[in-house]
Amino acid sequence: MSEAIEIYKANNHEEASSCLSNLITENISTSKNKNFSIGLSGGSTPKLAYSMMLNDIKDFSNVIIWTIDDRWLPLTDENSNQNMINSNFDQTNAKILSIKYSGDNPYNDAELYSQTLKENTDSFDSGVIGLGNDGHIASLFPNTAGLNENEKLIIANEVNIISKWRISSTFNLLSKISNLYLLVTGDNKKEILINALNGSDLPINKLLKMREKTVIITDQDV
């Protein structure tokens, strides 16, 4: 594959969030698939975009929402991405594929979620990810074992940040998403975004090289 990057430049976080919501809404309206799947990330950055999607997407009946990655924590924990996604979209009639937390074995939970995706999604249509200050995407952090997984869709990755384990999409899965949106806002993200665009040896760069096209939505001049 050949790397291609399309950048949408917004004036601020609100405008970037609106752009993301509009793009996903357009993806849904033009899709010829029976069902439309969206992979969502947690954190504070996409919250506004998700609230806008609730207004912009008029019909969620054919929408399947799945989770890009999460900390291996109970779903009631305030640091759970799944908790955040559910709280935003439970009010819709979308089909939400939640990561389950057993508390016993993160590897088993990752395999269970991978099977859930295989059984409920025919395609990966859109996805939303962010960019960490260290260049990580999803829960694929620098110097972690998950960077070397090339076959599975979902893995347990030991990161020891907030929680010891993360359940994460792999590069393999992220490369399969038809329309992948990288939402990067805030002055604190400008340096890492510039590094990524200049071809650094970071997790984000490995993903960009694997994909035919990635859309970056940012309020930074890069």
CSV table of C-alpha atoms in Angstrom, one decimal:
chain,number,residue,atom,x,y,z
A,1,MET,CA,0.0,0.0,0.0
A,2,SER,CA,1.0,3.6,-0.5
A,3,GLU,CA,0.7,6.1,2.3
A,4,ALA,CA,-1.7,9.0,1.6
A,5,ILE,CA,-2.8,11.6,4.1
A,6,GLU,CA,-5.6,14.1,3.7
A,7,ILE,CA,-5.7,17.0,6.2
A,8,TYR,CA,-8.8,19.0,7.2
A,9,LYS,CA,-7.6,22.2,8.8
A,10,ALA,CA,-10.1,23.7,11.4
A,11,ASN,CA,-9.8,26.9,13.3
A,12,ASN,CA,-10.5,25.4,16.7
A,13,HIS,CA,-11.6,22.2,18.5
A,14,GLU,CA,-15.3,22.9,17.9
A,15,GLU,CA,-14.9,23.3,14.2
A,16,ALA,CA,-12.7,20.2,14.0
A,17,SER,CA,-15.4,18.2,15.9
A,18,SER,CA,-18.1,19.4,13.6
A,19,CYS,CA,-16.0,18.4,10.6
A,20,LEU,CA,-15.6,14.9,12.0
A,21,SER,CA,-19.3,14.6,12.7
A,22,ASN,CA,-20.2,15.8,9.2
A,23,LEU,CA,-17.8,13.4,7.5
A,24,ILE,CA,-19.1,10.3,9.4
A,25,THR,CA,-22.7,11.4,8.7
A,26,GLU,CA,-21.9,11.6,5.0
A,27,ASN,CA,-20.2,8.2,5.1
A,28,ILE,CA,-23.4,6.7,6.6
A,29,SER,CA,-25.7,8.5,4.1
A,30,THR,CA,-23.7,7.3,1.1
A,31,SER,CA,-23.0,3.8,2.2
A,32,LYS,CA,-24.5,0.9,0.3
A,33,ASN,CA,-23.9,-1.5,3.1
A,34,LYS,CA,-26.8,-3.0,4.9
A,35,ASN,CA,-25.2,-2.1,8.2
A,36,PHE,CA,-22.6,0.6,8.9
A,37,SER,CA,-20.0,0.1,11.5
A,38,ILE,CA,-18.1,2.9,13.4
A,39,GLY,CA,-15.1,2.3,15.6
A,40,LEU,CA,-14.9,4.9,18.4
A,41,SER,CA,-12.2,5.9,20.8
A,42,GLY,CA,-12.6,7.3,24.3
A,43,GLY,CA,-10.9,10.3,26.0
A,44,SER,CA,-11.9,13.9,26.1
A,45,THR,CA,-11.0,14.9,22.6
A,46,PRO,CA,-13.9,13.2,20.7
A,47,LYS,CA,-16.6,14.0,23.2
A,48,LEU,CA,-17.9,17.1,21.5
A,49,ALA,CA,-17.9,15.3,18.1
A,50,TYR,CA,-19.9,12.5,19.6
A,51,SER,CA,-22.5,14.9,20.9
A,52,MET,CA,-22.7,16.5,17.5
A,53,MET,CA,-23.2,13.1,15.8
A,54,LEU,CA,-26.2,12.5,18.0
A,55,ASN,CA,-27.8,15.5,16.2
A,56,ASP,CA,-26.3,15.0,12.8
A,57,ILE,CA,-27.1,11.3,12.3
A,58,LYS,CA,-30.8,11.1,11.9
A,59,ASP,CA,-31.1,7.3,11.9
A,60,PHE,CA,-28.9,5.0,13.9
A,61,SER,CA,-31.0,1.9,13.2
A,62,ASN,CA,-28.4,0.4,10.8
A,63,VAL,CA,-25.4,1.7,12.7
A,64,ILE,CA,-23.0,-0.7,14.6
A,65,ILE,CA,-20.7,1.0,17.1
A,66,TRP,CA,-17.6,-0.8,18.4
A,67,THR,CA,-14.8,0.3,20.6
A,68,ILE,CA,-11.2,0.9,19.2
A,69,ASP,CA,-9.6,0.3,22.6
A,70,ASP,CA,-10.1,0.5,26.3
A,71,ARG,CA,-8.4,0.2,29.6
A,72,TRP,CA,-8.9,-3.2,31.2
A,73,LEU,CA,-11.2,-1.9,33.9
A,74,PRO,CA,-14.8,-2.4,35.0
A,75,LEU,CA,-17.2,-0.6,32.7
A,76,THR,CA,-18.4,1.5,35.6
A,77,ASP,CA,-15.0,3.0,36.1
A,78,GLU,CA,-14.7,6.7,35.1
A,79,ASN,CA,-11.6,5.9,33.1
A,80,SER,CA,-13.3,3.3,30.9
A,81,ASN,CA,-13.7,4.3,27.3
A,82,GLN,CA,-16.6,1.9,26.9
A,83,ASN,CA,-18.4,3.7,29.7
A,84,MET,CA,-17.9,7.0,27.9
A,85,ILE,CA,-19.1,5.6,24.6
A,86,ASN,CA,-22.1,3.9,26.1
A,87,SER,CA,-23.1,7.1,28.0
A,88,ASN,CA,-23.2,9.0,24.7
A,89,PHE,CA,-24.9,6.5,22.4
A,90,ASP,CA,-27.1,4.3,24.7
A,91,GLN,CA,-29.9,6.8,23.9
A,92,THR,CA,-29.8,5.8,20.2
A,93,ASN,CA,-31.0,2.6,18.6
A,94,ALA,CA,-27.5,1.8,17.4
A,95,LYS,CA,-26.1,-1.6,18.0
A,96,ILE,CA,-23.3,-1.1,20.5
A,97,LEU,CA,-20.7,-3.9,20.7
A,98,SER,CA,-19.2,-3.4,24.1
A,99,ILE,CA,-15.9,-4.7,25.4
A,100,LYS,CA,-16.6,-7.0,28.3
A,101,TYR,CA,-14.5,-6.9,31.5
A,102,SER,CA,-14.2,-10.3,33.2
A,103,GLY,CA,-11.6,-9.2,35.8
A,104,ASP,CA,-10.0,-12.6,35.2
A,105,ASN,CA,-7.9,-12.6,32.1
A,106,PRO,CA,-7.3,-9.7,29.6
A,107,TYR,CA,-6.2,-12.1,26.9
A,108,ASN,CA,-9.5,-14.0,27.0
A,109,ASP,CA,-11.5,-10.7,27.0
A,110,ALA,CA,-9.6,-9.6,24.0
A,111,GLU,CA,-10.3,-12.8,22.1
A,112,LEU,CA,-13.9,-12.6,23.1
A,113,TYR,CA,-14.2,-9.1,21.7
A,114,SER,CA,-12.4,-10.1,18.5
A,115,GLN,CA,-15.0,-12.9,18.1
A,116,THR,CA,-17.8,-10.4,18.8
A,117,LEU,CA,-16.6,-8.1,16.0
A,118,LYS,CA,-16.3,-11.0,13.5
A,119,GLU,CA,-19.8,-12.2,14.3
A,120,ASN,CA,-21.5,-8.8,14.1
A,121,THR,CA,-19.6,-6.8,11.4
A,122,ASP,CA,-19.3,-7.5,7.7
A,123,SER,CA,-17.0,-4.5,7.2
A,124,PHE,CA,-15.2,-1.7,9.1
A,125,ASP,CA,-16.6,1.4,7.6
A,126,SER,CA,-15.4,4.4,9.7
A,127,GLY,CA,-13.2,4.8,12.7
A,128,VAL,CA,-12.1,7.6,15.0
A,129,ILE,CA,-8.7,7.6,16.7
A,130,GLY,CA,-6.6,10.2,18.5
A,131,LEU,CA,-2.8,10.7,18.8
A,132,GLY,CA,-0.9,10.5,22.1
A,133,ASN,CA,1.9,12.8,22.9
A,134,ASP,CA,4.2,9.8,22.6
A,135,GLY,CA,2.9,8.9,19.2
A,136,HIS,CA,0.6,6.1,20.3
A,137,ILE,CA,-2.6,5.3,18.6
A,138,ALA,CA,-5.4,3.2,20.1
A,139,SER,CA,-3.6,1.4,22.9
A,140,LEU,CA,-0.5,0.7,20.8
A,141,PHE,CA,2.1,2.4,22.8
A,142,PRO,CA,5.8,2.7,22.0
A,143,ASN,CA,7.9,-0.2,23.2
A,144,THR,CA,5.0,-2.5,23.9
A,145,ALA,CA,4.4,-6.0,22.6
A,146,GLY,CA,1.2,-5.0,20.8
A,147,LEU,CA,3.3,-3.2,18.1
A,148,ASN,CA,4.5,-6.6,16.8
A,149,GLU,CA,1.1,-8.3,16.4
A,150,ASN,CA,0.3,-8.6,12.7
A,151,GLU,CA,-2.6,-11.1,12.5
A,152,LYS,CA,-5.2,-10.6,15.3
A,153,LEU,CA,-7.9,-8.0,15.3
A,154,ILE,CA,-8.0,-7.3,19.0
A,155,ILE,CA,-5.3,-7.9,21.6
A,156,ALA,CA,-4.5,-7.4,25.3
A,157,ASN,CA,-1.5,-5.1,25.5
A,158,GLU,CA,0.5,-4.5,28.7
A,159,VAL,CA,1.1,-0.7,29.0
A,160,ASN,CA,1.1,0.1,32.8
A,161,ILE,CA,-0.5,3.5,32.2
A,162,ILE,CA,-3.5,4.1,34.5
A,163,SER,CA,-4.3,0.4,34.1
A,164,LYS,CA,-1.8,-2.4,33.6
A,165,TRP,CA,-3.6,-3.8,30.6
A,166,ARG,CA,-5.4,-2.4,27.6
A,167,ILE,CA,-7.8,-4.1,25.1
A,168,SER,CA,-6.8,-2.7,21.8
A,169,SER,CA,-7.3,-2.8,18.1
A,170,THR,CA,-4.2,-3.9,16.2
A,171,PHE,CA,-2.5,-2.3,13.2
A,172,ASN,CA,-4.1,-5.1,11.2
A,173,LEU,CA,-7.6,-4.1,12.3
A,174,LEU,CA,-7.0,-0.3,12.0
A,175,SER,CA,-5.7,-0.8,8.5
A,176,LYS,CA,-9.0,-2.4,7.5
A,177,ILE,CA,-11.1,0.6,8.4
A,178,SER,CA,-12.4,2.2,5.1
A,179,ASN,CA,-12.6,5.8,6.4
A,180,LEU,CA,-10.2,6.4,9.3
A,181,TYR,CA,-10.2,9.8,11.0
A,182,LEU,CA,-7.4,11.0,13.2
A,183,LEU,CA,-8.7,13.8,15.4
A,184,VAL,CA,-5.8,15.9,16.7
A,185,THR,CA,-6.6,19.2,18.5
A,186,GLY,CA,-4.8,21.4,21.0
A,187,ASP,CA,-1.5,23.2,21.0
A,188,ASN,CA,0.1,20.4,23.0
A,189,LYS,CA,-0.4,18.0,20.0
A,190,LYS,CA,1.3,20.2,17.4
A,191,GLU,CA,4.8,18.9,17.9
A,192,ILE,CA,3.9,15.2,17.8
A,193,LEU,CA,1.7,15.7,14.8
A,194,ILE,CA,4.5,17.4,12.9
A,195,ASN,CA,6.8,14.6,13.8
A,196,ALA,CA,4.3,12.1,12.5
A,197,LEU,CA,3.9,13.9,9.3
A,198,ASN,CA,7.7,14.0,8.9
A,199,GLY,CA,7.9,10.3,9.1
A,200,SER,CA,9.1,9.5,12.6
A,201,ASP,CA,9.5,6.0,13.9
A,202,LEU,CA,6.3,6.1,16.0
A,203,PRO,CA,3.2,3.8,16.2
A,204,ILE,CA,1.2,6.4,14.2
A,205,ASN,CA,3.7,6.2,11.4
A,206,LYS,CA,3.5,2.4,11.1
A,207,LEU,CA,-0.2,2.8,10.7
A,208,LEU,CA,0.0,5.5,8.1
A,209,LYS,CA,2.4,3.4,6.0
A,210,MET,CA,0.0,0.5,6.1
A,211,ARG,CA,-3.0,2.5,4.9
A,212,GLU,CA,-3.9,3.7,1.5
A,213,LYS,CA,-5.5,6.9,3.0
A,214,THR,CA,-5.9,8.4,6.4
A,215,VAL,CA,-7.8,11.6,7.1
A,216,ILE,CA,-6.4,14.0,9.7
A,217,ILE,CA,-8.6,16.6,11.3
A,218,THR,CA,-6.7,19.2,13.3
A,219,ASP,CA,-6.8,22.8,14.5
A,220,GLN,CA,-3.0,23.1,14.3
A,221,ASP,CA,-0.9,24.6,11.5
A,222,VAL,CA,1.2,21.7,10.3
